[in-house]
Amino acid sequence: MLLRPAMAGPYVALRKALFSMDAERVHRLAMAGLRAWSDVCDVDQHGDMCRDPQLARTVFGVTFPNPLGLAAGFDKDAEAVPAWQALGFGFVEVGTVTRHPQPGNDKPRLFRLPADQALLNRLGFNNHGAEACARALSAWRAAGRVHVPVGVNLGKSKVTAPADAPADYAFSFGVTADVADYVVVNVSSPNTPGLRDLQKTDELARILDPLQAHNAARGKRVPLLVKVAPDLADDDAVAVARLCADRGVDGLIVSNTTIARAGLQGPVPEGPGGVSGRPLFARSTALLRLLKADVGDKLVFVGVGGIFDADDARAKLQAGASLLQAYTGFVYAGPSFARDVLRGLHAPSRGPSSA
Ligand SMILES: Cc1cc2nc3c(=O)[nH]c(=O)nc-3n(C[C@H](O)[C@H](O)[C@H](O)COP(=O)(O)O)c2cc1C
């Protein structure tokens, strides 16, 4: 396999060892390490390239030290927020969390697709619940350990019937809004039966309207974003974006994982699940461009899907993203991932002003 620049370096040897082990076991080990490191790691508030003012941006009233965030799903329960910022990420999205704590789907449920530089997961929102996440985040904040924006991504509990989804999201919103810099309504994971049906505009409006009413009644409204699937037909995606703009939503995260398998080069595990990483780049970027062209500045766009290096990041910015997120690129490129991408974006000849 050809290694692109962001994937070179000492991590390659370690990755070989890690990739020989079960993917979810490695994830648990990584989280244990990051959690332990979170108690002692520090961020250099000045002089760190990841905090260079040239990379900073303010959107929906929140200032981000740089535009590259950790995508939802890695640190679902907000266990290692200080570690992510020490690795250079400009923001962290924790979750998905649900109203009811839940174990997720049966194992095995996380797989690597190395020939495609991809992952396939059917985790099914394994998480400790929205209240536990809020407590964890609040503790990091009380300890003065949070120096980047932290978003909280909300999903529907598996036990909750689709008809009761609005109350389920409203509960989670109620307990997390005070500790979040932004909140995401995730209606796009392929691993909770029926969840993506909530992207139908009337269903989505039933969820968003109570949240916005709650938001309006708060002293200070928390920015609200919606995360969409790349598998939506273009017309349906445009309808979602227009609804969001109409309902005062602040932004769209484009996109979640895909159920598509077309074009994958290597073997793919049987069964359902969402594919992330390199194969997702083209569709998620095209969808981002389409939606940005349609709704323009009425929504802030977060570009996610297949970012492995600065060129990928730049392409998302050029397609209309103000912020970026990554998950799979970090798994393949290792701890230097965020710094490598940001160093490339920071390069004077091809700076973020080209966005
Ligand atoms: C193992 C795994 C778990 C994920 N869990 C969530 C999740 O809980 N909520 C969510 O909104 N997205 C989740 N995602 C999707 C990512 O946030 C992201 O949208 C997607 O992976 C595309 O980005 P990437 O190509 O950089 O990985 C998950 C992705 C992976 C690989």
Coordinates of N, CA and C in Angstrom, one line a residue, residues 47-197:
G47 N 2.4 30.1 21.1 CA 3.6 29.5 20.4 C 3.3 28.1 19.8
D48 N 2.2 27.6 20.0 CA 1.9 26.3 19.3 C 1.3 26.6 18.0
M49 N 1.8 25.9 17.0 CA 1.4 26.1 15.6 C -0.2 25.9 15.5
C50 N -0.7 24.9 16.3 CA -2.1 24.6 16.2 C -3.0 25.8 16.7
R51 N -2.3 26.7 17.4 CA -3.0 27.9 18.0 C -2.6 29.2 17.3
D52 N -2.0 29.1 16.2 CA -1.6 30.3 15.5 C -2.8 31.0 15.0
P53 N -2.9 32.3 15.3 CA -4.1 33.1 15.0 C -4.5 33.0 13.5
Q54 N -3.6 32.7 12.6 CA -3.9 32.5 11.2 C -4.8 31.4 11.0
L55 N -4.8 30.4 11.8 CA -5.7 29.2 11.7 C -7.1 29.4 12.4
A56 N -7.2 30.4 13.3 CA -8.4 30.5 14.1 C -9.5 31.0 13.3
R57 N -10.7 30.7 13.7 CA -11.9 31.2 13.0 C -13.1 31.2 14.0
T58 N -14.0 32.2 13.8 CA -15.2 32.3 14.7 C -16.4 32.0 13.8
V59 N -17.2 31.0 14.2 CA -18.4 30.7 13.5 C -19.5 30.5 14.5
F60 N -20.7 30.7 14.2 CA -21.9 30.7 15.1 C -21.5 31.2 16.5
G61 N -20.7 32.2 16.6 CA -20.4 32.9 17.8 C -19.4 32.1 18.7
V62 N -18.8 31.1 18.1 CA -17.8 30.3 18.9 C -16.4 30.5 18.2
T63 N -15.4 30.7 19.0 CA -14.0 30.8 18.4 C -13.3 29.5 18.5
F64 N -12.8 29.0 17.3 CA -12.1 27.8 17.2 C -10.6 28.1 16.9
P65 N -9.7 27.6 17.8 CA -8.3 27.9 17.6 C -7.7 27.4 16.2
N66 N -8.3 26.4 15.7 CA -8.0 25.9 14.3 C -9.2 25.2 13.8
P67 N -9.3 25.0 12.5 CA -10.6 24.4 12.0 C -10.8 22.9 12.1
L68 N -9.7 22.2 12.5 CA -9.8 20.7 12.4 C -10.2 20.1 13.8
G69 N -11.4 19.5 13.8 CA -11.9 18.8 15.0 C -11.9 17.3 14.9
L70 N -12.0 16.7 16.1 CA -12.2 15.3 16.2 C -13.7 15.0 15.9
A71 N -13.9 14.1 15.0 CA -15.3 13.8 14.6 C -16.0 12.9 15.7
A72 N -17.3 12.9 15.8 CA -18.0 12.2 16.8 C -17.8 10.7 16.7
G73 N -17.8 10.0 17.8 CA -17.8 8.6 17.8 C -16.5 8.0 18.4
F74 N -15.4 8.8 18.4 CA -14.2 8.3 19.0 C -14.2 8.4 20.5
D75 N -14.6 9.5 21.0 CA -14.7 9.8 22.5 C -16.1 10.0 22.9
K76 N -16.9 9.0 22.8 CA -18.3 9.1 22.9 C -18.7 9.7 24.3
D77 N -18.0 9.4 25.3 CA -18.4 9.7 26.7 C -17.5 10.8 27.3
A78 N -16.8 11.6 26.4 CA -16.1 12.8 26.9 C -15.0 12.4 27.9
E79 N -14.3 11.3 27.7 CA -13.4 10.7 28.7 C -12.0 11.4 28.5
A80 N -11.7 11.9 27.3 CA -10.3 12.3 27.1 C -10.1 13.7 26.4
V81 N -11.0 14.6 26.8 CA -11.0 15.9 26.1 C -9.7 16.6 26.1
P82 N -8.9 16.6 27.3 CA -7.7 17.3 27.2 C -6.6 16.7 26.3
A83 N -6.7 15.4 26.1 CA -5.8 14.7 25.2 C -6.0 15.1 23.8
W84 N -7.2 15.3 23.4 CA -7.5 15.6 22.0 C -6.9 17.0 21.7
Q85 N -7.1 17.9 22.6 CA -6.6 19.3 22.3 C -5.1 19.3 22.4
A86 N -4.5 18.4 23.2 CA -3.0 18.4 23.2 C -2.5 17.8 21.9
L87 N -3.3 16.9 21.3 CA -2.8 16.4 20.0 C -3.0 17.4 18.9
G88 N -3.6 18.5 19.1 CA -3.7 19.6 18.1 C -5.0 19.9 17.6
F89 N -6.0 19.0 17.9 CA -7.4 19.3 17.4 C -7.9 20.6 17.9
G90 N -8.6 21.3 17.0 CA -9.1 22.7 17.3 C -10.4 22.6 18.0
F91 N -11.1 21.5 18.0 CA -12.3 21.2 18.7 C -12.6 19.7 18.8
V92 N -13.5 19.4 19.7 CA -13.8 18.0 19.9 C -15.3 17.8 19.9
E93 N -15.7 16.8 19.2 CA -17.2 16.5 19.3 C -17.3 15.2 20.0
V94 N -17.9 15.2 21.2 CA -18.1 14.0 21.9 C -19.5 13.4 21.6
G95 N -19.8 12.2 22.0 CA -21.0 11.5 21.6 C -20.7 10.6 20.4
T96 N -21.6 10.0 19.8 CA -23.0 10.2 20.1 C -23.4 9.6 21.4
V97 N -24.2 10.4 22.2 CA -24.8 10.0 23.4 C -26.3 10.0 23.2
T98 N -27.0 9.1 24.0 CA -28.4 8.9 23.9 C -29.0 9.2 25.3
R99 N -30.3 9.4 25.3 CA -31.0 9.6 26.6 C -30.7 8.5 27.5
H100 N -30.9 7.2 27.0 CA -30.7 6.0 27.8 C -29.3 5.4 27.5
P101 N -28.5 5.2 28.6 CA -27.2 4.5 28.4 C -27.5 3.2 27.6
Q102 N -26.6 2.7 26.7 CA -26.9 1.5 26.0 C -25.6 0.8 25.6
P103 N -25.7 -0.5 25.4 CA -24.4 -1.2 25.1 C -24.0 -1.3 23.7
G104 N -24.9 -0.9 22.8 CA -24.6 -1.0 21.4 C -24.9 -2.4 20.8
N105 N -24.5 -2.6 19.6 CA -24.8 -3.9 18.9 C -23.8 -5.0 19.3
D106 N -24.2 -6.2 18.9 CA -23.3 -7.3 19.2 C -21.9 -7.2 18.6
K107 N -20.9 -7.8 19.2 CA -19.5 -7.7 18.6 C -19.3 -9.0 17.8
P108 N -18.4 -9.0 16.8 CA -17.6 -7.9 16.4 C -18.4 -6.8 15.6
R109 N -18.0 -5.6 15.8 CA -18.8 -4.5 15.2 C -17.9 -3.3 14.7
L110 N -16.6 -3.5 14.7 CA -15.7 -2.5 14.2 C -14.6 -3.2 13.4
F111 N -14.4 -2.8 12.1 CA -13.5 -3.5 11.3 C -12.6 -2.5 10.5
R112 N -11.4 -2.9 10.2 CA -10.5 -2.1 9.3 C -10.6 -2.6 7.9
L113 N -10.6 -1.7 6.9 CA -10.5 -2.1 5.5 C -9.2 -1.5 5.0
P114 N -8.0 -2.1 5.3 CA -6.8 -1.4 5.0 C -6.5 -1.1 3.5
A115 N -7.0 -2.0 2.7 CA -6.7 -1.8 1.2 C -7.5 -0.6 0.8
D116 N -8.5 -0.1 1.5 CA -9.3 1.0 1.1 C -9.0 2.2 2.0
Q117 N -8.1 2.1 3.0 CA -7.9 3.1 4.0 C -9.2 3.6 4.6
A118 N -9.9 2.6 5.1 CA -11.3 2.8 5.5 C -11.6 2.0 6.8
L119 N -12.7 2.3 7.4 CA -13.2 1.5 8.6 C -14.6 1.2 8.3
L120 N -15.1 0.1 8.8 CA -16.5 -0.2 8.8 C -17.0 -0.4 10.2
N121 N -18.0 0.3 10.6 CA -18.5 0.1 12.0 C -20.0 -0.1 12.0
R122 N -20.4 -0.9 12.9 CA -21.9 -1.0 13.3 C -22.0 -1.0 14.8
L123 N -21.4 0.0 15.4 CA -21.3 0.0 16.9 C -22.7 0.2 17.5
G124 N -23.5 1.0 16.9 CA -24.9 1.2 17.4 C -25.0 2.1 18.6
F125 N -24.2 3.1 18.6 CA -24.3 4.1 19.7 C -24.1 3.5 21.1
N126 N -23.0 2.7 21.3 CA -22.7 2.3 22.6 C -22.2 3.5 23.4
N127 N -22.9 3.8 24.5 CA -22.5 5.0 25.3 C -23.1 5.0 26.7
H128 N -22.5 5.8 27.5 CA -23.0 5.8 28.9 C -24.2 6.7 29.2
G129 N -24.7 7.3 28.2 CA -25.9 8.2 28.3 C -25.5 9.7 28.4
A130 N -26.5 10.5 28.0 CA -26.3 11.9 27.9 C -26.0 12.5 29.3
E131 N -26.6 12.0 30.3 CA -26.3 12.6 31.6 C -24.9 12.4 32.1
A132 N -24.4 11.1 31.8 CA -23.0 10.8 32.2 C -22.0 11.7 31.4
C133 N -22.3 11.9 30.1 CA -21.4 12.7 29.3 C -21.4 14.1 29.8
A134 N -22.6 14.6 30.1 CA -22.6 16.0 30.7 C -21.8 16.1 32.0
R135 N -21.9 15.1 32.8 CA -21.1 15.2 34.1 C -19.6 15.1 33.8
A136 N -19.2 14.3 32.8 CA -17.8 14.2 32.5 C -17.2 15.5 32.0
L137 N -18.0 16.1 31.0 CA -17.6 17.3 30.4 C -17.6 18.4 31.4
S138 N -18.6 18.5 32.3 CA -18.6 19.5 33.3 C -17.4 19.4 34.2
A139 N -17.0 18.1 34.5 CA -15.9 18.0 35.4 C -14.6 18.5 34.8
W140 N -14.4 18.2 33.5 CA -13.2 18.7 32.8 C -13.2 20.2 32.8
R141 N -14.4 20.8 32.6 CA -14.5 22.3 32.6 C -14.2 22.8 34.0
A142 N -14.8 22.2 35.0 CA -14.6 22.7 36.4 C -13.1 22.7 36.8
A143 N -12.4 21.7 36.2 CA -11.0 21.5 36.5 C -10.1 22.5 35.7
G144 N -10.8 23.3 34.8 CA -10.1 24.2 34.0 C -9.2 23.6 32.9
R145 N -9.7 22.4 32.5 CA -8.9 21.6 31.5 C -9.3 21.7 30.1
V146 N -10.4 22.5 29.8 CA -10.9 22.6 28.4 C -10.5 23.9 27.8
H147 N -9.8 23.9 26.7 CA -9.3 25.1 26.0 C -9.7 25.1 24.6
V148 N -10.5 24.2 24.1 CA -11.1 24.2 22.8 C -12.6 24.0 22.9
P149 N -13.3 24.5 21.9 CA -14.8 24.2 21.9 C -15.1 22.7 21.9
V150 N -16.1 22.3 22.6 CA -16.5 20.9 22.7 C -18.0 20.8 22.3
G151 N -18.3 20.1 21.2 CA -19.7 19.9 20.8 C -20.1 18.5 21.4
V152 N -21.5 18.4 21.6 CA -22.0 17.2 22.0 C -23.0 16.7 21.0
N153 N -22.8 15.5 20.5 CA -23.6 14.9 19.4 C -24.6 13.9 20.1
L154 N -25.9 14.2 19.7 CA -27.0 13.5 20.3 C -27.7 12.5 19.3
G155 N -28.0 11.3 19.8 CA -28.7 10.4 18.9 C -30.0 9.9 19.7
K156 N -30.7 9.1 19.0 CA -32.0 8.5 19.6 C -31.6 7.2 20.2
S157 N -32.1 6.9 21.4 CA -31.9 5.7 22.1 C -32.6 4.6 21.3
K158 N -31.9 3.4 21.4 CA -32.5 2.3 20.6 C -33.9 1.9 21.1
V159 N -34.1 2.0 22.5 CA -35.4 1.5 23.0 C -36.5 2.5 22.7
T160 N -36.2 3.7 22.3 CA -37.2 4.7 22.0 C -37.8 4.5 20.7
A161 N -39.1 4.4 20.6 CA -39.8 4.3 19.3 C -39.7 5.6 18.5
P162 N -39.6 5.4 17.2 CA -39.4 6.6 16.3 C -40.4 7.7 16.7
A163 N -41.6 7.4 17.0 CA -42.6 8.4 17.3 C -42.3 9.2 18.5
D164 N -41.5 8.6 19.4 CA -41.1 9.3 20.6 C -39.7 10.0 20.5
A165 N -39.1 10.0 19.3 CA -37.8 10.5 19.1 C -37.7 12.0 19.6
P166 N -38.7 12.8 19.3 CA -38.5 14.2 19.7 C -38.3 14.4 21.2
A167 N -39.0 13.6 22.0 CA -38.8 13.7 23.5 C -37.5 13.2 23.9
D168 N -37.0 12.1 23.2 CA -35.7 11.5 23.5 C -34.6 12.5 23.3
Y169 N -34.6 13.2 22.1 CA -33.6 14.2 21.8 C -33.7 15.4 22.8
A170 N -35.0 15.8 23.1 CA -35.2 16.9 23.9 C -34.6 16.7 25.3
F171 N -34.8 15.5 25.8 CA -34.2 15.2 27.1 C -32.7 15.3 27.1
S172 N -32.0 14.7 26.1 CA -30.6 14.8 26.0 C -30.1 16.2 25.8
F173 N -30.9 17.0 25.0 CA -30.5 18.4 24.8 C -30.6 19.1 26.1
G174 N -31.6 18.9 26.9 CA -31.8 19.6 28.2 C -30.6 19.3 29.1
V175 N -30.1 18.1 29.1 CA -29.0 17.9 30.1 C -27.6 18.2 29.5
T176 N -27.5 18.4 28.2 CA -26.1 18.7 27.7 C -25.9 20.2 27.2
A177 N -27.0 20.9 27.0 CA -26.9 22.2 26.4 C -26.0 23.2 27.2
D178 N -26.1 23.0 28.6 CA -25.3 24.0 29.4 C -23.8 23.7 29.4
V179 N -23.4 22.5 29.0 CA -21.9 22.2 29.0 C -21.3 22.1 27.6
A180 N -22.2 22.3 26.6 CA -21.7 22.2 25.2 C -21.5 23.5 24.6
D181 N -20.5 23.6 23.7 CA -20.3 24.8 22.9 C -21.2 24.8 21.7
Y182 N -21.6 23.6 21.3 CA -22.6 23.4 20.3 C -23.2 22.0 20.5
V183 N -24.4 21.8 20.0 CA -25.1 20.5 20.1 C -25.4 20.0 18.7
V184 N -25.3 18.7 18.4 CA -25.6 18.2 17.1 C -26.7 17.2 17.2
V185 N -27.7 17.3 16.3 CA -28.7 16.3 16.2 C -28.3 15.4 15.1
N186 N -28.0 14.2 15.6 CA -27.5 13.1 14.6 C -28.7 12.3 14.2
V187 N -29.0 12.4 12.9 CA -30.1 11.6 12.4 C -29.6 10.8 11.2
S188 N -28.3 10.5 11.3 CA -27.7 9.9 10.1 C -26.8 8.7 10.3
S189 N -26.8 8.2 11.5 CA -26.0 6.9 11.7 C -26.8 5.8 11.1
P190 N -26.1 4.9 10.3 CA -26.8 3.7 9.7 C -27.0 2.6 10.7
N191 N -26.6 2.7 12.0 CA -26.5 1.6 12.8 C -27.6 1.5 13.9
T192 N -28.5 2.5 13.9 CA -29.7 2.4 14.7 C -30.9 2.3 13.8
P193 N -31.7 1.2 13.9 CA -32.8 1.0 13.0 C -33.7 2.2 12.9
G194 N -34.0 2.6 11.7 CA -35.0 3.7 11.5 C -34.4 5.1 11.8
L195 N -33.2 5.2 12.3 CA -32.7 6.6 12.6 C -32.7 7.5 11.4
R196 N -32.2 7.0 10.3 CA -32.0 7.9 9.1 C -33.4 8.3 8.5
D197 N -34.5 7.6 8.9 CA -35.8 8.1 8.5 C -36.1 9.4 9.1

